[in-house]
Amino acid sequence: MDLEHLLADLAQGRTAALARAISIVENGRPGFEQLLGAVHPRLGRARRVGMTGPPGAGKSSLARLLVEAWRADGCTVAVVALDPSSPFSGGALLGDRIRMEAIALDPGVYIRSMATRGTLGGLATSTREVCDVLDAGGFDRILIETVGVGQSELAVTGMADSTVLVLVPESGDGIQTLKSGVMEAVDIFAVNKADRPGADTMAREVEITLGLRHRNGVSGSPSFPGWEPPVLLTAAVKGEGIDALVAALDRHFSWLEASGELATRRRVRLAARTREVVDRAMNRWVWQETGADEVLQNRIDDVAAGRVSPYHLAQEIVSGLKEGSRA
């Protein structure tokens, strides 16, 4: 990898360089951490928006309309669409570029489908780093659309400045969502398919729960008090409610800046990233550069026979590493 040449092309907004940089990062190819380190000073310009919710809620349709609205305002947009992955190839199964066909050819839009590869929360392990590459590529907005697999979707809130939870009136996920704690972490609620029966009921359900929480002395998110999440009605198939959603995202970002929460969230995100990088480096060191794997292979028959538990073997490996570090 010619890092300087790649960085120069990336700075000039060349799509081929962007695609190559993302592939290097997503697949953990040699030099990917050097690439990420080099682009770090360029980060912070893009607004990162997460979109989550149950399967079938119409997230992709809503995302497409949101992208179109941003483009009408002159913003460049990158979409990171997290799809379930094939158990055989590891590739994305659904392919949001197909569902977003109307915007895929817009030169101001870049869409990247990423496979979850079994990661909890529907988020590929390299999603945060791919977003960094897109940020360094000069995009004004980065939209992260997740698979939608339940409570573990909370993970998206750790990589976005603003998070939208998309619900549908007839899905039966309303009460489950309210119980799961998701609503304590998201910033905006969108009841999509609002032209169907039950949409108003769903919206009131969310508002009542938010109101109860407010009366219990919790104003806004427990983690970031002061913002009252709006509950919006949208109908993506009819293009309704998109202007209100864009306006709500703008209001939230303005609040984040004015309150200092934007800087706080981004510091928290960077601290989490540093821990992830350390964990990854330690994992690589333990299994590739020490004798830990050899110990495991030598003792695995004892574990299989029940003479040694995985926990005792793990402790033996860790103790050996500690001894080696003292030598």
Tab-separated table of C-alpha atoms in Angstrom:
chain	number	residue	atom	x	y	z
A	1	MET	CA	0.000	0.000	0.000
A	2	ASP	CA	1.349	3.414	-1.020
A	3	LEU	CA	-0.026	5.272	1.998
A	4	GLU	CA	0.943	8.783	0.895
A	5	HIS	CA	-0.583	8.337	-2.558
A	6	LEU	CA	-3.761	6.843	-1.095
A	7	LEU	CA	-4.109	9.675	1.420
A	8	ALA	CA	-3.607	12.274	-1.310
A	9	ASP	CA	-6.299	10.695	-3.487
A	10	LEU	CA	-8.611	10.392	-0.487
A	11	ALA	CA	-8.155	14.068	0.340
A	12	GLN	CA	-9.156	14.935	-3.229
A	13	GLY	CA	-12.375	12.970	-2.857
A	14	ARG	CA	-11.601	10.292	-5.424
A	15	THR	CA	-14.147	7.489	-5.173
A	16	ALA	CA	-11.699	4.757	-6.150
A	17	ALA	CA	-9.356	5.780	-3.325
A	18	LEU	CA	-12.265	5.862	-0.893
A	19	ALA	CA	-13.392	2.369	-1.878
A	20	ARG	CA	-9.849	1.042	-1.589
A	21	ALA	CA	-9.278	2.644	1.810
A	22	ILE	CA	-12.552	1.211	3.118
A	23	SER	CA	-11.674	-2.271	1.855
A	24	ILE	CA	-8.250	-2.087	3.522
A	25	VAL	CA	-9.861	-1.108	6.832
A	26	GLU	CA	-12.857	-3.430	6.661
A	27	ASN	CA	-10.704	-6.470	5.925
A	28	GLY	CA	-7.884	-5.543	8.306
A	29	ARG	CA	-5.250	-5.632	5.580
A	30	PRO	CA	-1.613	-4.795	6.352
A	31	GLY	CA	-1.207	-1.109	7.099
A	32	PHE	CA	-4.854	-0.446	7.974
A	33	GLU	CA	-4.036	0.969	11.406
A	34	GLN	CA	-1.394	3.267	9.901
A	35	LEU	CA	-4.035	4.483	7.442
A	36	LEU	CA	-6.521	5.153	10.246
A	37	GLY	CA	-3.863	6.920	12.280
A	38	ALA	CA	-2.994	9.153	9.328
A	39	VAL	CA	-6.600	10.250	8.708
A	40	HIS	CA	-7.397	10.872	12.377
A	41	PRO	CA	-6.533	14.626	12.297
A	42	ARG	CA	-9.160	15.100	9.562
A	43	LEU	CA	-12.037	13.687	11.614
A	44	GLY	CA	-14.932	15.579	13.177
A	45	ARG	CA	-16.477	17.389	10.228
A	46	ALA	CA	-19.213	14.897	9.391
A	47	ARG	CA	-22.406	14.504	11.364
A	48	ARG	CA	-22.959	10.824	12.139
A	49	VAL	CA	-26.565	9.651	12.323
A	50	GLY	CA	-27.579	6.157	13.391
A	51	MET	CA	-30.856	4.583	12.302
A	52	THR	CA	-32.109	1.470	14.031
A	53	GLY	CA	-35.328	-0.440	14.611
A	54	PRO	CA	-36.980	-3.813	14.052
A	55	PRO	CA	-36.747	-5.582	10.663
A	56	GLY	CA	-39.480	-4.488	8.296
A	57	ALA	CA	-39.845	-1.045	9.840
A	58	GLY	CA	-38.925	0.615	6.552
A	59	LYS	CA	-35.519	1.886	7.642
A	60	SER	CA	-34.022	1.679	4.147
A	61	SER	CA	-36.905	3.596	2.568
A	62	LEU	CA	-36.733	6.222	5.286
A	63	ALA	CA	-32.940	6.400	4.912
A	64	ARG	CA	-33.277	6.956	1.169
A	65	LEU	CA	-35.660	9.869	1.694
A	66	LEU	CA	-33.419	11.320	4.374
A	67	VAL	CA	-30.451	11.160	2.008
A	68	GLU	CA	-32.479	12.852	-0.728
A	69	ALA	CA	-33.446	15.648	1.672
A	70	TRP	CA	-29.822	16.195	2.695
A	71	ARG	CA	-28.743	16.216	-0.936
A	72	ALA	CA	-31.398	18.843	-1.702
A	73	ASP	CA	-29.705	20.986	0.964
A	74	GLY	CA	-26.373	20.531	-0.786
A	75	CYS	CA	-24.849	18.018	1.632
A	76	THR	CA	-22.757	15.075	0.516
A	77	VAL	CA	-23.834	11.840	2.165
A	78	ALA	CA	-22.271	8.464	2.917
A	79	VAL	CA	-24.476	5.524	3.901
A	80	VAL	CA	-23.105	2.549	5.821
A	81	ALA	CA	-25.740	-0.176	5.582
A	82	LEU	CA	-25.236	-3.091	7.951
A	83	ASP	CA	-26.707	-6.276	6.505
A	84	PRO	CA	-26.924	-9.844	7.798
A	85	SER	CA	-24.004	-11.862	6.505
A	86	SER	CA	-23.878	-15.115	4.618
A	87	PRO	CA	-22.720	-17.981	6.850
A	88	PHE	CA	-20.725	-19.290	3.884
A	89	SER	CA	-19.034	-16.294	2.267
A	90	GLY	CA	-19.344	-13.762	5.078
A	91	GLY	CA	-20.748	-11.252	2.572
A	92	ALA	CA	-23.816	-9.064	2.995
A	93	LEU	CA	-27.084	-10.807	2.098
A	94	LEU	CA	-29.608	-8.033	1.557
A	95	GLY	CA	-27.596	-5.406	-0.298
A	96	ASP	CA	-28.969	-1.958	0.576
A	97	ARG	CA	-27.527	-0.571	-2.625
A	98	ILE	CA	-30.343	-2.418	-4.385
A	99	ARG	CA	-32.998	-1.019	-2.035
A	100	MET	CA	-31.526	2.480	-2.439
A	101	GLU	CA	-31.309	2.300	-6.200
A	102	ALA	CA	-32.818	5.787	-6.619
A	103	ILE	CA	-29.846	7.476	-4.937
A	104	ALA	CA	-27.065	5.017	-5.761
A	105	LEU	CA	-26.036	6.857	-8.938
A	106	ASP	CA	-25.899	10.301	-7.314
A	107	PRO	CA	-22.219	11.405	-7.347
A	108	GLY	CA	-22.780	13.106	-3.991
A	109	VAL	CA	-23.835	9.844	-2.345
A	110	TYR	CA	-21.653	6.895	-1.407
A	111	ILE	CA	-23.293	3.666	-0.210
A	112	ARG	CA	-21.381	0.860	1.431
A	113	SER	CA	-23.092	-2.377	2.419
A	114	MET	CA	-21.235	-4.174	5.176
A	115	ALA	CA	-21.798	-7.660	6.525
A	116	THR	CA	-22.347	-8.016	10.269
A	117	ARG	CA	-20.289	-11.246	10.250
A	118	GLY	CA	-22.171	-12.395	13.312
A	119	THR	CA	-21.330	-9.343	15.421
A	120	LEU	CA	-23.781	-8.688	18.252
A	121	GLY	CA	-25.775	-5.520	17.823
A	122	GLY	CA	-25.840	-5.880	14.051
A	123	LEU	CA	-22.663	-3.868	13.775
A	124	ALA	CA	-19.587	-5.072	11.950
A	125	THR	CA	-16.485	-4.740	14.102
A	126	SER	CA	-14.908	-2.334	11.615
A	127	THR	CA	-17.975	-0.085	11.192
A	128	ARG	CA	-16.588	2.679	13.386
A	129	GLU	CA	-13.327	2.704	11.465
A	130	VAL	CA	-15.085	2.731	8.094
A	131	CYS	CA	-17.039	5.768	9.313
A	132	ASP	CA	-13.710	7.427	10.100
A	133	VAL	CA	-12.530	6.861	6.541
A	134	LEU	CA	-15.772	8.371	5.215
A	135	ASP	CA	-15.406	11.333	7.567
A	136	ALA	CA	-11.861	11.878	6.316
A	137	GLY	CA	-13.213	11.588	2.768
A	138	GLY	CA	-15.085	14.858	3.265
A	139	PHE	CA	-18.722	13.770	3.555
A	140	ASP	CA	-21.089	16.120	5.369
A	141	ARG	CA	-23.382	13.382	6.672
A	142	ILE	CA	-22.736	9.732	7.517
A	143	LEU	CA	-25.850	7.600	7.950
A	144	ILE	CA	-25.422	4.240	9.697
A	145	GLU	CA	-28.375	1.942	9.095
A	146	THR	CA	-28.346	-1.194	11.224
A	147	VAL	CA	-29.869	-4.615	10.694
A	148	GLY	CA	-32.450	-4.411	13.435
A	149	VAL	CA	-32.128	-7.395	15.746
A	150	GLY	CA	-33.474	-6.159	19.091
A	151	GLN	CA	-31.930	-4.778	22.250
A	152	SER	CA	-28.363	-5.269	21.068
A	153	GLU	CA	-29.027	-2.491	18.534
A	154	LEU	CA	-28.088	-0.168	21.382
A	155	ALA	CA	-24.548	-0.494	20.052
A	156	VAL	CA	-25.268	2.010	17.265
A	157	THR	CA	-25.700	4.800	19.806
A	158	GLY	CA	-22.019	4.470	20.631
A	159	MET	CA	-20.915	5.457	17.141
A	160	ALA	CA	-23.412	8.160	16.160
A	161	ASP	CA	-23.928	11.777	17.185
A	162	SER	CA	-27.698	11.340	16.824
A	163	THR	CA	-29.708	8.110	16.756
A	164	VAL	CA	-33.177	7.556	15.290
A	165	LEU	CA	-35.328	4.607	16.372
A	166	VAL	CA	-37.805	3.576	13.670
A	167	LEU	CA	-40.952	1.772	14.821
A	168	VAL	CA	-44.039	0.512	12.979
A	169	PRO	CA	-47.575	0.388	14.376
A	170	GLU	CA	-48.493	-3.213	13.605
A	171	SER	CA	-45.195	-4.980	14.236
A	172	GLY	CA	-45.896	-5.901	17.831
A	173	ASP	CA	-42.466	-4.604	18.827
A	174	GLY	CA	-43.757	-1.505	20.577
A	175	ILE	CA	-44.048	-2.781	24.125
A	176	GLN	CA	-40.923	-4.932	23.765
A	177	THR	CA	-38.961	-1.913	22.613
A	178	LEU	CA	-40.209	0.173	25.515
A	179	LYS	CA	-39.128	-2.533	27.952
A	180	SER	CA	-35.756	-3.151	26.381
A	181	GLY	CA	-34.155	0.151	27.330
A	182	VAL	CA	-33.624	1.197	23.724
A	183	MET	CA	-35.734	4.294	24.204
A	184	GLU	CA	-33.378	5.479	26.928
A	185	ALA	CA	-30.509	5.650	24.467
A	186	VAL	CA	-31.982	7.053	21.235
A	187	ASP	CA	-32.536	10.722	20.467
A	188	ILE	CA	-35.469	10.720	18.042
A	189	PHE	CA	-38.404	8.350	17.527
A	190	ALA	CA	-39.999	7.858	14.103
A	191	VAL	CA	-43.222	5.857	13.868
A	192	ASN	CA	-43.034	4.865	10.222
A	193	LYS	CA	-45.871	3.574	8.020
A	194	ALA	CA	-48.009	6.145	9.794
A	195	ASP	CA	-50.729	5.746	7.165
A	196	ARG	CA	-51.586	2.380	8.736
A	197	PRO	CA	-53.940	1.817	11.693
A	198	GLY	CA	-52.319	2.040	15.112
A	199	ALA	CA	-49.666	4.636	14.275
A	200	ASP	CA	-51.179	7.303	16.522
A	201	THR	CA	-51.532	4.745	19.323
A	202	MET	CA	-47.899	3.752	18.975
A	203	ALA	CA	-46.801	7.392	19.070
A	204	ARG	CA	-48.884	8.055	22.191
A	205	GLU	CA	-47.455	4.929	23.795
A	206	VAL	CA	-43.937	6.245	23.342
A	207	GLU	CA	-44.874	9.747	24.459
A	208	ILE	CA	-46.582	8.413	27.604
A	209	THR	CA	-43.516	6.417	28.527
A	210	LEU	CA	-41.303	9.449	27.941
A	211	GLY	CA	-43.700	11.516	30.032
A	212	LEU	CA	-43.615	9.008	32.870
A	213	ARG	CA	-39.865	9.062	32.817
A	214	HIS	CA	-39.920	12.863	32.934
A	215	ARG	CA	-42.285	12.840	35.937
A	216	ASN	CA	-39.945	10.430	37.672
A	217	GLY	CA	-37.290	13.104	37.568
A	218	VAL	CA	-35.363	12.033	34.480
A	219	SER	CA	-35.350	14.751	31.834
A	220	GLY	CA	-34.240	13.404	28.498
A	221	SER	CA	-31.751	10.571	28.123
A	222	PRO	CA	-30.314	9.263	31.415
A	223	SER	CA	-26.863	9.452	29.863
A	224	PHE	CA	-27.327	12.907	28.322
A	225	PRO	CA	-30.077	14.815	30.194
A	226	GLY	CA	-31.644	17.948	28.776
A	227	TRP	CA	-32.909	16.734	25.406
A	228	GLU	CA	-36.524	15.646	25.109
A	229	PRO	CA	-36.715	13.092	22.246
A	230	PRO	CA	-39.468	13.997	19.787
A	231	VAL	CA	-41.893	11.340	18.530
A	232	LEU	CA	-42.538	11.806	14.813
A	233	LEU	CA	-44.968	10.200	12.387
A	234	THR	CA	-43.539	9.271	8.986
A	235	ALA	CA	-44.789	7.418	5.940
A	236	ALA	CA	-41.786	6.651	3.754
A	237	VAL	CA	-43.820	5.216	0.865
A	238	LYS	CA	-45.658	8.556	0.597
A	239	GLY	CA	-42.684	10.736	1.435
A	240	GLU	CA	-44.443	12.151	4.486
A	241	GLY	CA	-42.762	13.380	7.652
A	242	ILE	CA	-39.257	13.621	6.200
A	243	ASP	CA	-38.967	17.394	6.600
A	244	ALA	CA	-39.889	17.040	10.274
A	245	LEU	CA	-37.270	14.320	10.719
A	246	VAL	CA	-34.552	16.454	9.087
A	247	ALA	CA	-35.555	19.417	11.251
A	248	ALA	CA	-35.466	17.269	14.408
A	249	LEU	CA	-31.968	16.025	13.540
A	250	ASP	CA	-30.824	19.621	12.982
A	251	ARG	CA	-32.309	20.712	16.324
A	252	HIS	CA	-30.637	17.821	18.083
A	253	PHE	CA	-27.247	18.587	16.581
A	254	SER	CA	-27.605	22.264	17.541
A	255	TRP	CA	-28.431	21.191	21.097
A	256	LEU	CA	-25.437	18.852	21.144
A	257	GLU	CA	-23.131	21.706	20.157
A	258	ALA	CA	-24.658	24.272	22.525
A	259	SER	CA	-24.746	21.955	25.534
A	260	GLY	CA	-21.272	20.514	25.050
A	261	GLU	CA	-22.683	17.005	24.645
A	262	LEU	CA	-21.264	16.694	21.124
A	263	ALA	CA	-17.717	16.977	22.442
A	264	THR	CA	-18.591	14.623	25.297
A	265	ARG	CA	-20.054	11.965	23.025
A	266	ARG	CA	-17.113	12.142	20.686
A	267	ARG	CA	-14.619	11.853	23.555
A	268	VAL	CA	-16.498	8.816	24.845
A	269	ARG	CA	-16.421	7.354	21.337
A	270	LEU	CA	-12.674	7.893	21.028
A	271	ALA	CA	-12.022	6.349	24.445
A	272	ALA	CA	-14.043	3.284	23.448
A	273	ARG	CA	-12.123	3.120	20.169
A	274	THR	CA	-8.791	3.191	21.973
A	275	ARG	CA	-9.894	0.322	24.200
A	276	GLU	CA	-11.017	-1.645	21.145
A	277	VAL	CA	-7.670	-1.120	19.437
A	278	VAL	CA	-5.828	-2.231	22.584
A	279	ASP	CA	-8.058	-5.310	22.864
A	280	ARG	CA	-7.425	-6.162	19.225
A	281	ALA	CA	-3.680	-5.723	19.588
A	282	MET	CA	-3.603	-7.809	22.762
A	283	ASN	CA	-5.658	-10.559	21.153
A	284	ARG	CA	-3.321	-10.630	18.166
A	285	TRP	CA	-0.246	-10.665	20.419
A	286	VAL	CA	-1.553	-13.441	22.686
A	287	TRP	CA	-2.541	-15.858	19.945
A	288	GLN	CA	0.008	-15.032	17.260
A	289	GLU	CA	3.175	-13.963	19.058
A	290	THR	CA	3.279	-16.008	22.291
A	291	GLY	CA	3.075	-19.689	23.091
A	292	ALA	CA	-0.588	-19.444	24.148
A	293	ASP	CA	-1.959	-21.250	21.128
A	294	GLU	CA	0.580	-24.044	21.518
A	295	VAL	CA	-0.458	-24.526	25.156
A	296	LEU	CA	-4.086	-24.646	24.071
A	297	GLN	CA	-3.424	-27.273	21.406
A	298	ASN	CA	-1.355	-29.377	23.805
A	299	ARG	CA	-4.021	-29.360	26.529
A	300	ILE	CA	-7.239	-29.443	24.501
A	301	ASP	CA	-7.526	-33.230	24.842
A	302	ASP	CA	-7.540	-32.835	28.632
A	303	VAL	CA	-10.337	-30.279	28.324
A	304	ALA	CA	-12.339	-32.565	26.020
A	305	ALA	CA	-11.886	-35.479	28.437
A	306	GLY	CA	-13.074	-33.384	31.380
A	307	ARG	CA	-9.759	-33.541	33.236
A	308	VAL	CA	-9.269	-29.788	32.898
A	309	SER	CA	-11.924	-27.082	32.479
A	310	PRO	CA	-11.616	-24.286	29.888
A	311	TYR	CA	-11.397	-21.864	32.814
A	312	HIS	CA	-8.438	-23.642	34.413
A	313	LEU	CA	-6.687	-23.834	31.057
A	314	ALA	CA	-7.334	-20.169	30.396
A	315	GLN	CA	-5.900	-19.290	33.788
A	316	GLU	CA	-2.859	-21.430	33.026
A	317	ILE	CA	-2.329	-19.551	29.765
A	318	VAL	CA	-2.744	-16.146	31.416
A	319	SER	CA	-0.407	-17.100	34.249
A	320	GLY	CA	2.188	-18.188	31.707
A	321	LEU	CA	1.891	-14.831	29.937
A	322	LYS	CA	2.323	-12.986	33.221
A	323	GLU	CA	5.406	-15.023	34.072
A	324	GLY	CA	6.824	-14.339	30.642
A	325	SER	CA	6.268	-10.609	31.048
A	326	ARG	CA	8.242	-10.623	34.305
A	327	ALA	CA	11.168	-12.529	32.829
